[in-house]
XYZ file of C-alpha atoms in Angstrom:
771
model
C -17.853 -25.858 -10.449
C -20.450 -28.348 -9.222
C -24.120 -27.389 -9.071
C -26.696 -27.051 -6.357
C -29.774 -29.163 -6.863
C -32.586 -26.962 -8.103
C -34.923 -28.128 -5.338
C -32.560 -26.612 -2.788
C -32.161 -22.921 -2.242
C -29.949 -20.326 -0.688
C -31.622 -18.029 1.773
C -30.313 -14.584 2.585
C -31.037 -12.830 5.862
C -29.520 -9.538 7.008
C -30.464 -9.035 10.682
C -27.997 -6.138 11.072
C -27.055 -3.209 8.859
C -23.628 -2.195 7.534
C -22.413 -0.698 4.259
C -21.268 -3.434 1.889
C -23.993 -5.924 2.802
C -25.735 -5.354 -0.529
C -22.590 -6.471 -2.350
C -22.699 -9.725 -0.378
C -26.410 -10.147 -1.133
C -25.826 -9.496 -4.842
C -22.946 -11.965 -5.077
C -24.774 -14.702 -3.186
C -27.869 -14.348 -5.359
C -26.018 -14.331 -8.666
C -23.579 -17.120 -7.865
C -26.441 -19.165 -6.424
C -28.447 -18.730 -9.620
C -25.332 -19.468 -11.683
C -24.961 -22.837 -9.930
C -28.588 -23.768 -10.567
C -30.094 -22.909 -7.200
C -33.370 -21.162 -6.506
C -32.591 -18.181 -4.305
C -34.906 -16.406 -1.892
C -34.783 -13.067 -0.123
C -35.951 -12.868 3.467
C -37.046 -9.325 4.164
C -36.775 -7.776 7.642
C -34.274 -10.260 9.046
C -35.364 -13.047 11.393
C -38.750 -11.362 11.820
C -39.440 -11.978 8.151
C -38.344 -15.582 8.558
C -40.831 -16.048 11.393
C -43.696 -14.175 9.727
C -43.193 -15.781 6.311
C -45.620 -14.899 3.531
C -44.520 -11.988 1.379
C -41.414 -11.577 3.529
C -39.843 -14.559 1.742
C -39.644 -13.904 -1.988
C -37.683 -15.433 -4.878
C -34.678 -13.395 -5.981
C -33.798 -12.860 -9.631
C -30.668 -11.747 -11.437
C -32.194 -8.354 -12.202
C -33.509 -7.833 -8.661
C -29.962 -7.297 -7.341
C -28.975 -4.859 -10.064
C -27.828 -1.335 -9.051
C -27.294 -2.499 -5.448
C -23.526 -2.166 -5.112
C -23.498 1.574 -4.458
C -26.344 1.488 -1.909
C -25.641 1.581 1.818
C -27.472 -0.499 4.396
C -29.369 -3.535 3.152
C -32.123 -3.415 0.530
C -33.860 -6.499 1.926
C -34.381 -4.850 5.270
C -33.157 -5.621 8.751
C -34.864 -5.958 12.121
C -34.151 -7.257 15.587
C -36.494 -10.119 16.353
C -37.472 -11.270 19.844
C -39.794 -13.946 18.419
C -36.864 -15.900 16.952
C -35.345 -16.195 20.421
C -38.352 -18.249 21.501
C -38.937 -21.866 20.554
C -42.351 -21.118 19.048
C -40.797 -18.442 16.819
C -38.181 -20.837 15.501
C -40.901 -23.425 14.882
C -42.753 -20.961 12.643
C -39.512 -20.115 10.847
C -38.696 -23.783 10.282
C -42.191 -24.419 8.938
C -41.844 -21.567 6.439
C -38.527 -22.975 5.204
C -39.765 -26.545 4.876
C -42.824 -25.476 2.875
C -40.549 -23.695 0.393
C -37.997 -26.532 0.261
C -35.199 -24.360 1.598
C -32.294 -26.249 3.165
C -29.432 -23.750 2.845
C -29.295 -20.645 4.979
C -26.935 -17.699 4.472
C -26.947 -15.163 7.291
C -25.276 -11.759 7.194
C -24.950 -10.123 10.588
C -23.047 -9.913 13.845
C -22.165 -12.530 16.439
C -25.696 -12.493 17.919
C -27.329 -13.118 14.547
C -24.887 -15.894 13.706
C -25.296 -17.521 17.127
C -29.056 -17.569 16.558
C -28.565 -19.216 13.176
C -26.352 -21.901 14.689
C -28.920 -22.634 17.405
C -31.571 -22.915 14.698
C -29.449 -25.466 12.858
C -28.587 -27.423 16.021
C -32.235 -27.981 16.932
C -33.426 -28.414 13.335
C -34.231 -32.137 13.723
C -36.184 -31.431 16.896
C -38.126 -28.641 15.175
C -39.000 -30.938 12.259
C -40.200 -33.632 14.657
C -42.421 -31.154 16.504
C -43.847 -29.774 13.254
C -44.594 -33.301 11.999
C -46.223 -34.228 15.296
C -48.389 -31.093 15.124
C -49.404 -31.956 11.569
C -48.002 -28.749 10.118
C -45.669 -30.625 7.763
C -45.821 -34.129 6.321
C -43.294 -36.874 6.928
C -42.247 -36.586 3.281
C -41.595 -32.846 3.670
C -39.570 -33.506 6.807
C -37.484 -36.107 4.972
C -36.777 -33.739 2.057
C -35.589 -31.104 4.531
C -33.808 -33.459 6.913
C -30.849 -31.144 7.507
C -30.124 -27.427 7.339
C -26.801 -26.001 6.140
C -25.647 -22.716 7.625
C -23.017 -20.260 6.445
C -22.463 -16.806 7.890
C -20.909 -13.538 6.778
C -20.032 -10.916 9.348
C -21.468 -7.445 8.893
C -20.321 -5.098 11.632
C -18.730 -1.665 11.530
C -16.846 -2.333 14.786
C -14.610 -5.059 13.289
C -15.195 -6.981 16.495
C -15.528 -10.546 15.222
C -12.728 -12.997 15.773
C -11.231 -14.885 12.841
C -11.498 -12.207 10.167
C -9.136 -9.338 9.445
C -12.043 -7.094 8.431
C -15.806 -7.300 8.769
C -18.187 -5.966 6.115
C -18.895 -2.301 6.803
C -15.801 -1.390 8.815
C -13.898 0.284 5.985
C -16.960 2.289 4.926
C -17.470 3.463 8.516
C -13.849 4.642 8.575
C -14.500 6.582 5.368
C -17.404 8.412 7.030
C -15.335 9.159 10.126
C -12.302 10.430 8.215
C -14.525 12.676 6.081
C -15.720 14.311 9.308
C -12.225 14.498 10.788
C -10.896 16.235 7.669
C -13.764 18.737 7.785
C -13.254 19.374 11.492
C -9.483 19.817 11.355
C -9.724 22.647 8.823
C -11.923 24.724 11.119
C -9.969 23.633 14.202
C -6.712 24.821 12.628
C -8.246 28.118 11.559
C -9.526 28.899 15.067
C -6.768 27.105 17.054
C -9.296 24.778 18.649
C -9.272 21.424 20.360
C -11.779 18.959 18.923
C -13.067 15.847 20.650
C -14.685 13.282 18.343
C -16.666 10.311 19.660
C -16.986 7.312 17.334
C -18.854 4.042 17.752
C -17.351 1.136 19.660
C -19.035 0.162 22.935
C -16.662 -2.723 23.615
C -14.277 -2.516 20.686
C -11.991 0.449 20.016
C -10.968 -0.502 16.475
C -12.650 2.458 14.768
C -11.233 4.916 17.298
C -7.713 3.487 17.157
C -7.469 3.367 13.358
C -8.995 6.843 13.121
C -6.366 8.139 15.548
C -3.629 6.554 13.422
C -5.116 7.855 10.192
C -5.483 11.457 11.340
C -2.489 11.708 13.695
C -4.690 12.391 16.750
C -3.048 13.696 19.908
C -4.935 11.269 22.147
C -7.243 8.276 21.831
C -9.531 6.677 24.418
C -10.485 3.042 23.755
C -12.126 0.500 26.083
C -9.318 -2.046 25.628
C -6.664 0.312 26.978
C -7.940 2.265 29.988
C -5.603 5.206 30.718
C -3.640 5.336 33.954
C -5.211 6.910 37.022
C -3.705 10.378 36.535
C -4.536 10.519 32.828
C -5.980 14.025 33.121
C -2.564 15.476 33.902
C -0.812 13.540 31.137
C -3.460 14.556 28.596
C -3.046 18.245 29.404
C 0.738 17.982 29.183
C 0.462 16.275 25.804
C -1.851 18.948 24.395
C 0.388 21.754 25.653
C 3.469 20.059 24.178
C 1.777 19.819 20.784
C 0.916 23.522 20.843
C 4.490 24.379 21.842
C 5.733 22.435 18.813
C 3.756 24.792 16.607
C 0.488 22.889 16.183
C -2.571 25.115 15.882
C -5.041 22.403 16.833
C -5.544 19.308 18.941
C -7.613 16.259 18.021
C -8.841 13.739 20.589
C -10.630 10.562 19.429
C -12.914 8.650 21.792
C -14.669 5.321 21.483
C -18.185 5.441 22.933
C -17.182 2.686 25.375
C -14.125 4.529 26.769
C -13.562 3.940 30.455
C -10.923 4.293 33.127
C -9.267 1.493 35.078
C -12.125 1.428 37.563
C -14.562 0.839 34.698
C -15.987 4.325 35.086
C -17.044 5.809 31.714
C -14.987 8.637 30.246
C -17.292 10.982 28.340
C -16.852 13.702 25.718
C -18.222 16.328 28.104
C -15.833 15.235 30.824
C -12.803 15.634 28.553
C -14.139 18.877 27.067
C -14.588 20.440 30.516
C -11.118 19.312 31.564
C -9.381 20.832 28.532
C -11.360 24.078 28.459
C -11.176 24.769 32.192
C -7.635 23.625 32.950
C -5.927 24.802 29.753
C -8.284 27.507 28.581
C -8.329 26.041 25.059
C -11.328 26.731 22.819
C -12.806 23.203 22.787
C -15.607 21.557 20.806
C -16.990 18.023 20.902
C -18.783 16.014 18.199
C -20.613 12.705 18.572
C -20.899 11.033 15.175
C -23.549 8.449 16.003
C -25.273 6.491 13.259
C -23.826 8.552 10.435
C -20.983 6.020 10.613
C -23.305 3.205 9.529
C -24.643 4.947 6.450
C -23.464 6.273 3.140
C -22.108 4.676 0.001
C -19.978 1.560 0.618
C -16.261 1.883 -0.042
C -14.609 -0.098 -2.823
C -12.981 -2.349 -0.210
C -16.342 -3.274 1.350
C -17.927 -3.944 -2.044
C -15.118 -6.295 -3.024
C -15.067 -7.897 0.429
C -18.830 -8.466 0.368
C -18.659 -9.884 -3.156
C -15.839 -12.280 -2.300
C -17.561 -13.437 0.885
C -20.816 -13.985 -0.996
C -19.080 -16.189 -3.564
C -17.283 -18.193 -0.880
C -20.532 -18.585 1.087
C -22.192 -20.270 -1.900
C -19.152 -22.511 -2.371
C -19.369 -23.501 1.295
C -23.040 -24.420 0.891
C -22.244 -26.443 -2.246
C -19.728 -28.529 -0.352
C -21.661 -28.808 2.938
C -22.761 -32.157 4.343
C -24.947 -32.965 7.370
C -21.724 -33.454 9.324
C -20.234 -30.085 8.326
C -20.391 -27.586 11.208
C -21.929 -24.182 10.618
C -19.203 -21.923 9.253
C -18.474 -18.259 8.832
C -16.662 -16.827 5.809
C -13.717 -14.659 6.828
C -10.882 -12.642 5.327
C -7.298 -13.613 6.104
C -4.880 -11.312 4.306
C -6.047 -11.555 0.696
C -7.617 -15.002 1.108
C -11.242 -15.917 1.816
C -11.333 -18.678 4.438
C -13.960 -20.640 6.358
C -14.000 -20.931 10.123
C -16.268 -22.869 12.507
C -18.914 -20.338 13.435
C -19.255 -21.144 17.129
C -15.505 -21.256 17.725
C -15.337 -17.675 16.495
C -18.312 -16.571 18.582
C -16.890 -18.170 21.739
C -13.597 -16.302 21.335
C -15.498 -13.016 21.172
C -15.970 -13.112 24.930
C -15.382 -10.346 27.367
C -12.665 -11.404 29.763
C -10.662 -9.564 32.438
C -7.094 -8.808 31.451
C -4.258 -9.435 33.952
C -3.336 -6.253 35.843
C -6.354 -4.439 34.418
C -9.849 -4.219 35.806
C -11.544 -3.356 32.526
C -13.298 -5.949 30.402
C -12.535 -6.241 26.723
C -12.832 -8.757 23.882
C -10.243 -11.495 23.949
C -10.117 -11.285 20.175
C -8.305 -7.959 20.397
C -5.215 -9.718 21.681
C -4.655 -10.459 18.002
C -1.452 -9.243 16.450
C -3.010 -6.613 14.178
C -4.503 -4.775 17.140
C -1.190 -4.819 18.977
C 0.599 -3.463 15.896
C -1.882 -0.614 15.546
C -1.670 0.196 19.234
C 2.121 0.096 19.388
C 2.447 2.246 16.257
C 0.054 4.818 17.668
C 1.842 4.923 21.027
C 5.195 5.442 19.356
C 4.063 8.225 17.018
C 1.809 10.143 19.388
C 2.826 9.432 22.941
C 6.600 9.138 23.111
C 8.861 12.152 23.528
C 12.003 12.176 21.320
C 15.112 11.440 23.426
C 17.573 14.111 24.491
C 20.555 11.946 23.505
C 20.896 11.644 19.731
C 22.114 8.579 17.843
C 24.308 10.425 15.286
C 22.496 8.452 12.578
C 21.148 10.247 9.499
C 18.264 8.642 7.586
C 17.204 10.161 4.263
C 13.712 9.846 2.757
C 13.011 10.228 -0.959
C 9.808 9.924 -3.022
C 10.227 8.395 -6.493
C 7.908 7.928 -9.468
C 4.394 9.303 -9.899
C 2.758 10.909 -6.840
C -0.051 9.097 -5.054
C -2.243 9.559 -2.009
C -0.661 8.143 1.156
C 2.949 9.048 0.346
C 2.846 11.915 2.844
C 1.457 9.654 5.567
C 4.433 7.308 5.095
C 6.909 10.216 5.180
C 5.341 11.663 8.335
C 5.417 8.314 10.097
C 9.022 7.619 9.079
C 10.182 11.076 10.156
C 8.566 10.896 13.574
C 9.607 7.280 14.173
C 13.178 8.223 13.287
C 13.208 11.250 15.599
C 11.851 9.074 18.405
C 14.809 6.729 17.840
C 17.115 9.715 18.193
C 18.099 9.867 14.509
C 18.328 12.943 12.338
C 15.866 12.692 9.461
C 16.729 14.183 6.081
C 14.210 15.093 3.380
C 15.291 14.601 -0.233
C 13.267 16.739 -2.638
C 12.358 15.824 -6.243
C 13.291 12.152 -6.250
C 16.661 10.765 -7.314
C 17.317 14.045 -9.149
C 17.224 15.825 -5.806
C 19.561 13.236 -4.318
C 22.014 13.905 -7.157
C 21.636 17.696 -6.979
C 21.959 17.974 -3.210
C 18.342 19.012 -2.543
C 18.625 17.554 0.935
C 17.801 19.153 4.277
C 16.777 18.133 7.810
C 13.052 17.681 8.425
C 11.502 18.165 11.862
C 8.613 16.784 13.896
C 6.487 19.893 13.390
C 7.119 20.070 9.637
C 5.265 16.830 9.006
C 2.284 17.704 11.198
C -0.994 17.195 9.378
C 0.605 15.302 6.488
C -1.499 12.126 6.898
C -4.524 13.695 5.224
C -2.695 15.345 2.338
C -2.621 13.775 -1.110
C 0.266 13.822 -3.553
C 3.883 14.206 -2.459
C 4.990 17.170 -0.346
C 8.628 16.225 -0.960
C 8.136 16.280 -4.722
C 8.785 13.278 -6.911
C 10.150 12.421 -10.358
C 10.291 9.274 -12.469
C 13.999 9.521 -13.325
C 16.147 6.553 -12.296
C 19.506 7.020 -10.536
C 21.726 5.199 -13.069
C 22.790 8.345 -14.962
C 23.674 10.182 -11.753
C 25.099 7.372 -9.643
C 28.445 9.075 -9.081
C 26.857 12.354 -7.993
C 24.421 10.481 -5.748
C 27.288 8.616 -4.069
C 29.128 11.896 -3.497
C 26.079 13.484 -1.866
C 25.505 10.446 0.331
C 29.013 11.005 1.644
C 28.655 14.808 1.761
C 25.441 14.750 3.791
C 26.637 11.772 5.846
C 23.587 9.655 4.961
C 23.660 6.317 6.775
C 20.500 4.750 5.341
C 17.850 5.483 2.749
C 14.053 5.101 2.593
C 12.711 5.090 -0.986
C 8.939 5.582 -1.223
C 7.400 5.089 -4.652
C 6.264 2.772 -7.425
C 8.107 0.594 -9.920
C 10.737 3.348 -10.408
C 11.505 3.189 -6.674
C 11.946 -0.592 -6.896
C 14.052 -0.386 -10.060
C 16.052 2.560 -8.694
C 16.766 0.624 -5.518
C 18.096 -2.268 -7.613
C 20.366 0.121 -9.535
C 21.779 1.507 -6.284
C 22.431 -2.010 -4.995
C 24.152 -2.993 -8.258
C 26.340 0.124 -8.061
C 27.618 -0.886 -4.604
C 30.417 -2.824 -6.327
C 31.825 0.436 -7.702
C 30.719 3.005 -5.137
C 31.370 2.159 -1.517
C 29.209 5.093 -0.355
C 26.142 3.136 -1.515
C 26.874 0.352 0.960
C 24.185 1.556 3.342
C 20.908 -0.098 4.393
C 17.982 0.747 2.097
C 14.280 0.002 2.163
C 11.722 0.480 -0.614
C 8.123 1.235 0.412
C 5.682 0.505 -2.464
C 3.529 3.561 -3.203
C 1.738 3.680 -6.562
C -1.830 3.628 -7.845
C -0.837 0.825 -10.239
C -0.092 -1.668 -7.429
C 2.660 -3.186 -9.578
C 5.661 -3.382 -7.221
C 7.057 -6.919 -6.780
C 7.124 -8.146 -3.206
C 3.843 -6.632 -2.027
C 0.184 -7.529 -2.478
C -0.795 -3.901 -1.952
C 0.801 -0.517 -2.600
C 0.101 2.757 -0.854
C -2.203 4.851 -3.044
C -3.970 2.023 -4.881
C -6.956 2.028 -2.510
C -7.516 5.765 -2.966
C -7.330 5.439 -6.754
C -9.712 2.470 -6.672
C -12.270 4.452 -4.672
C -11.966 7.357 -7.108
C -12.639 5.043 -10.067
C -15.516 3.340 -8.249
C -17.190 6.647 -7.388
C -16.841 7.788 -11.002
C -18.304 4.513 -12.293
C -21.267 4.900 -9.916
C -22.076 8.270 -11.451
C -21.616 6.969 -14.956
C -23.893 3.982 -14.276
C -26.503 6.362 -12.884
C -26.299 8.350 -16.110
C -26.604 5.183 -18.183
C -29.565 3.977 -16.124
C -31.352 7.260 -16.786
C -30.786 7.370 -20.539
C -31.266 3.590 -21.066
C -29.557 1.418 -23.684
C -26.168 3.004 -23.215
C -22.726 1.403 -22.810
C -19.779 3.275 -21.292
C -16.165 2.413 -22.171
C -13.856 3.594 -19.376
C -10.045 3.621 -19.382
C -8.222 3.317 -16.071
C -4.578 3.837 -15.115
C -2.170 1.058 -14.248
C 0.222 0.764 -17.175
C 0.461 -2.948 -17.929
C -0.916 -3.896 -14.496
C -4.640 -4.640 -14.544
C -5.218 -4.355 -10.800
C -7.260 -1.134 -10.922
C -9.398 -2.252 -13.885
C -10.127 -5.657 -12.323
C -10.890 -4.443 -8.809
C -12.894 -1.464 -10.072
C -14.824 -3.915 -12.240
C -15.714 -5.918 -9.126
C -16.612 -2.878 -7.038
C -18.674 -1.151 -9.723
C -20.358 -4.186 -11.314
C -18.727 -3.907 -14.750
C -19.665 -6.188 -17.631
C -16.022 -6.703 -18.622
C -12.540 -5.505 -17.695
C -9.797 -5.777 -20.317
C -6.248 -6.123 -18.976
C -2.799 -6.979 -20.301
C -2.323 -10.027 -18.049
C -5.321 -11.795 -19.560
C -4.924 -11.565 -23.362
C -8.138 -10.978 -25.310
C -8.906 -11.357 -29.008
C -11.607 -10.444 -31.488
C -13.642 -13.507 -30.467
C -13.716 -12.237 -26.886
C -14.832 -8.799 -28.039
C -17.554 -10.394 -30.136
C -18.748 -12.392 -27.109
C -18.856 -9.221 -24.988
C -20.889 -7.359 -27.601
C -23.392 -10.238 -27.823
C -23.579 -10.280 -24.043
C -24.540 -6.582 -23.977
C -27.089 -7.006 -26.782
C -28.796 -9.751 -24.749
C -28.558 -7.624 -21.612
C -30.458 -4.796 -23.305
C -33.424 -7.175 -23.652
C -33.701 -7.358 -19.857
C -34.752 -4.633 -17.434
C -31.069 -3.689 -16.950
C -30.514 -1.548 -20.021
C -26.974 -0.283 -19.514
C -23.387 -1.499 -19.802
C -20.026 -0.713 -18.249
C -16.739 -1.793 -19.827
C -13.356 -1.090 -18.206
C -10.027 -1.176 -20.005
C -6.582 -0.923 -18.466
C -4.479 1.758 -20.193
C -1.938 -0.669 -21.728
C -4.215 -3.684 -22.061
C -3.479 -4.092 -25.773
C -1.475 -2.072 -28.300
C -4.049 -2.497 -31.079
C -7.353 -2.837 -29.249
C -7.165 0.675 -27.834
C -9.921 2.402 -25.900
C -10.848 4.340 -29.040
C -10.962 1.068 -31.027
C -13.266 -0.511 -28.425
C -15.517 2.526 -28.523
C -15.721 2.362 -32.319
C -16.337 -1.396 -32.292
C -19.082 -1.302 -29.655
C -20.688 1.738 -31.328
C -20.821 -0.014 -34.690
C -21.973 -3.415 -33.428
C -24.504 -1.902 -31.051
C -26.294 0.207 -33.659
C -30.028 -0.056 -33.192
C -29.599 -1.700 -29.777
C -27.422 0.621 -27.689
C -25.185 3.637 -28.083
C -21.739 4.221 -26.547
C -19.804 6.825 -24.613
C -16.089 6.840 -23.791
C -14.308 8.183 -20.685
C -10.557 8.288 -20.016
C -10.232 8.989 -16.294
C -6.607 10.142 -16.473
C -4.673 11.724 -13.636
C -7.687 12.276 -11.402
C -6.911 8.742 -10.210
C -3.627 9.948 -8.677
C -5.189 12.837 -6.784
C -7.501 13.366 -3.848
C -7.131 12.909 -0.115
C -5.947 9.459 1.001
C -8.491 6.882 2.101
C -8.352 5.544 5.687
C -6.682 2.381 4.370
C -3.877 4.308 2.636
C -3.339 6.592 5.636
C -3.148 3.675 8.031
C -1.094 1.535 5.640
C 1.367 4.355 4.947
C 1.680 5.145 8.649
C 2.527 1.570 9.575
C 4.889 1.105 6.619
C 6.807 4.278 7.439
C 7.339 3.481 11.114
C 8.191 -0.181 10.471
C 10.810 0.784 7.876
C 12.610 3.036 10.384
C 12.589 0.381 13.108
C 14.022 -2.153 10.636
C 16.723 0.289 9.505
C 17.642 1.017 13.117
C 18.281 -2.678 13.760
C 20.061 -3.110 10.419
C 22.366 -0.162 11.123
C 23.477 -1.817 14.353
C 24.296 -4.996 12.438
C 26.227 -3.086 9.766
C 28.286 -0.925 12.124
C 31.912 -2.028 11.833
C 35.127 -0.306 12.843
C 33.463 3.025 13.450
C 31.457 3.149 10.210
C 28.399 1.776 8.430
C 29.075 -0.851 5.772
C 26.186 -2.848 4.278
C 26.671 -4.952 1.153
C 24.660 -8.107 1.850
C 21.448 -8.758 -0.129
C 19.293 -8.476 2.991
C 20.515 -4.921 3.657
C 18.414 -3.566 0.771
C 14.799 -4.720 0.927
C 11.251 -4.077 -0.208
C 8.813 -3.721 2.681
C 5.630 -5.353 1.430
C 2.311 -6.752 2.542
C 2.166 -10.493 1.890
C -1.066 -12.221 2.867
C -1.532 -10.561 6.285
C 1.986 -9.582 7.349
C 4.421 -6.773 6.591
C 7.677 -8.455 5.596
C 11.069 -7.388 4.254
C 12.336 -9.110 1.104
C 15.752 -8.464 -0.482
C 15.517 -6.472 -3.689
C 17.855 -8.899 -5.435
C 15.671 -11.907 -4.622
C 12.619 -10.280 -6.246
C 14.268 -9.904 -9.661
C 13.229 -13.419 -10.740
C 9.572 -12.564 -10.122
C 9.729 -9.339 -12.149
C 8.706 -8.635 -15.727
C 10.920 -5.586 -16.246
C 9.698 -4.966 -19.787
C 6.105 -4.528 -18.666
C 6.899 -3.313 -15.137
C 4.777 -5.877 -13.313
C 5.336 -8.883 -11.016
C 5.152 -12.249 -12.746
C 2.711 -13.513 -10.097
C -0.275 -11.402 -9.099
C -2.706 -12.728 -6.466
C -5.739 -10.721 -7.637
C -5.893 -12.491 -11.019
C -7.784 -15.304 -9.272
C -10.649 -12.883 -8.628
C -11.328 -12.263 -12.320
C -13.682 -15.264 -12.757
C -15.874 -13.752 -10.023
C -16.227 -10.584 -12.096
C -17.368 -12.632 -15.105
C -19.832 -14.773 -13.146
C -21.420 -11.715 -11.519
C -21.737 -10.150 -14.981
C -23.639 -13.279 -16.127
C -21.189 -14.946 -18.475
C -21.619 -18.669 -18.987
C -19.061 -21.482 -18.536
C -16.686 -19.539 -16.304
C -14.087 -21.629 -14.511
C -12.980 -20.716 -10.986
C -9.442 -21.563 -9.908
C -9.879 -24.040 -7.062
C -6.177 -24.570 -6.371
C -6.558 -22.533 -3.184
C -10.106 -23.444 -2.200
C -10.806 -22.335 1.331
C -11.109 -25.203 3.767
C -12.388 -25.164 7.306
C -9.781 -23.704 9.630
C -9.909 -23.689 13.410
C -9.559 -20.789 15.797
C -6.894 -21.282 18.452
C -7.445 -19.217 21.554
C -4.359 -17.302 22.514
C -4.134 -15.607 25.871
C -1.684 -12.960 26.850
C -1.274 -9.417 28.005
C -1.090 -6.206 26.023
C 0.965 -3.694 27.898
C -0.454 -0.212 27.769
C 1.803 2.808 27.575
C 1.444 6.115 29.317
C -1.531 7.939 27.945
């Protein structure tokens, strides 16, 4: 890694407020210091930049300690009218020049980033005016001849073009889902209808994803105004849900909801409609700014940390000719985009055949996928004519949060296609023992928010019961199979495919949906359940760090799940600010342990008198968690003491996070749609016959897309002995963990360094369905 010149500095401003910003601030400060830069805080946003003085202070390594778990922004945030005026920007420029600051990092929304770009564009003019006024010397102007700008987007609305997620969005969804879960319990008890208004004046992302994650009966978003007679359709939908056996109704509204004449649709309006026309006991709740607050989720902490690192890298490589850029997330990659191209795309433009205005950015594919999935699961009536196709669903391996969301989605998507859906209980054992029965629309109601596996699951593989399984597939007339689970599901699917040569009954389309806290299934960057487990570990680490901060001079050794896969330990290390994370994929020896102990001894000399060490359960056969505890206890005598925690099965429990609910919902519905098409291809001479490699696939998330990959083709990328993929994308994040923990001479893999990418405007029409 090259170094910043010490006379230059990074400057951090946070004009807006969203959970996860502190992680970005922490990463930018520490990586900046690591590269040799002098880093400054600007308190109170652009106002602090204009006012100068004590509002611009040097940042130190210790000053960003214990920030990860804090919501909002510790350096303050304020809207500033002065910065919009030329005289305000002159004062700001003067303050920067006097401190020798030539690199500016701004965390905020499109307005904040636009202001930063304007500041950079007129920088030369501002310097000339300041020199002419005698406020700076010609030498000072020469030293600060150009200003580099990099932005990070902090916005809970996820309304910025060019990034899959903005900092703060996932945390806002956590707050919303917590409220939804609390509301639905009382709504079900009293048979009520609840209307929940979430933020989103122009962007309905929060409302739409919430509706997907909780299985809402209706959602109002500004991008998709309902048809003119929506009141009648809404009432019919609510009645139909009650007739199916539901004891409650949930309606989600974005604050910017409107009809096709751009007339606002309010909570009170919908409440009066439902209570007066249907006589339902109805309540409404407006969440407001509670969505902005609270502890950041693990996702936002990791996102903020990664963006902070990439922002410093962008400043290191910037030249006077480099345009101002914004750091964005594309799949699992951090990328750089021209700032103003992104801002220009976030324009409010009329849509053909609709009178409402909405952001052009929401024509992006991810929004369409969310919208289409929601329409299919909540607003389409199952057909009268059945397809005579039977699709069985089985959960395999250890239970995890989000499995039930995938089952619910698959069941309802299948019923909408006219198929009969069959539930297989207790994994492959249940498939062998005939524990198979039809499952209905109403049976899976409310499953999105339930942890574990309602179908039951076991780790046993099918190989010992292949013959009995083949007989039951024929007996129950199963035409295709959805296998939801972890490495056992993947391995079991391979065994079924191999057995096709001997058992013709197994020649049916199959799809494996990865669902495991370990995130170790080949063919997918993420597995259902891993996000929930990661948040559980992160929350636990927060409490442990708080304990350590109170007692002083204490180091905690924590063991996480994951088998031989170090995903949870690594990502939890990033999200909780660990000093080290030991994993199987990165071998460690006694010299490494000695270095870590010395690191903690030096750390105890600073104001941060605590340590956090994570170890993956199967990281090393000899260097066990107990061994590490004994080693650190012995070597730390007189300097620090140790405590040990094995988190155990608590990591598999709990209610699913918004990510796992949404991910499971989309995976379940997509698997059924794929099977429906595959069944048509495999229908020959009055029967289903599928024996090609592409008829048995893993549905996985790769970069930013859900794709199907043949099970057989993934064998080469599988370490069967250790039950992990041979290539794991998250390993490239481990150097970040070490740099942020203050280790020296850490090398970052630059084989996939983010380069400037360009936004291409795409126009088109999203067709709304009946609402």
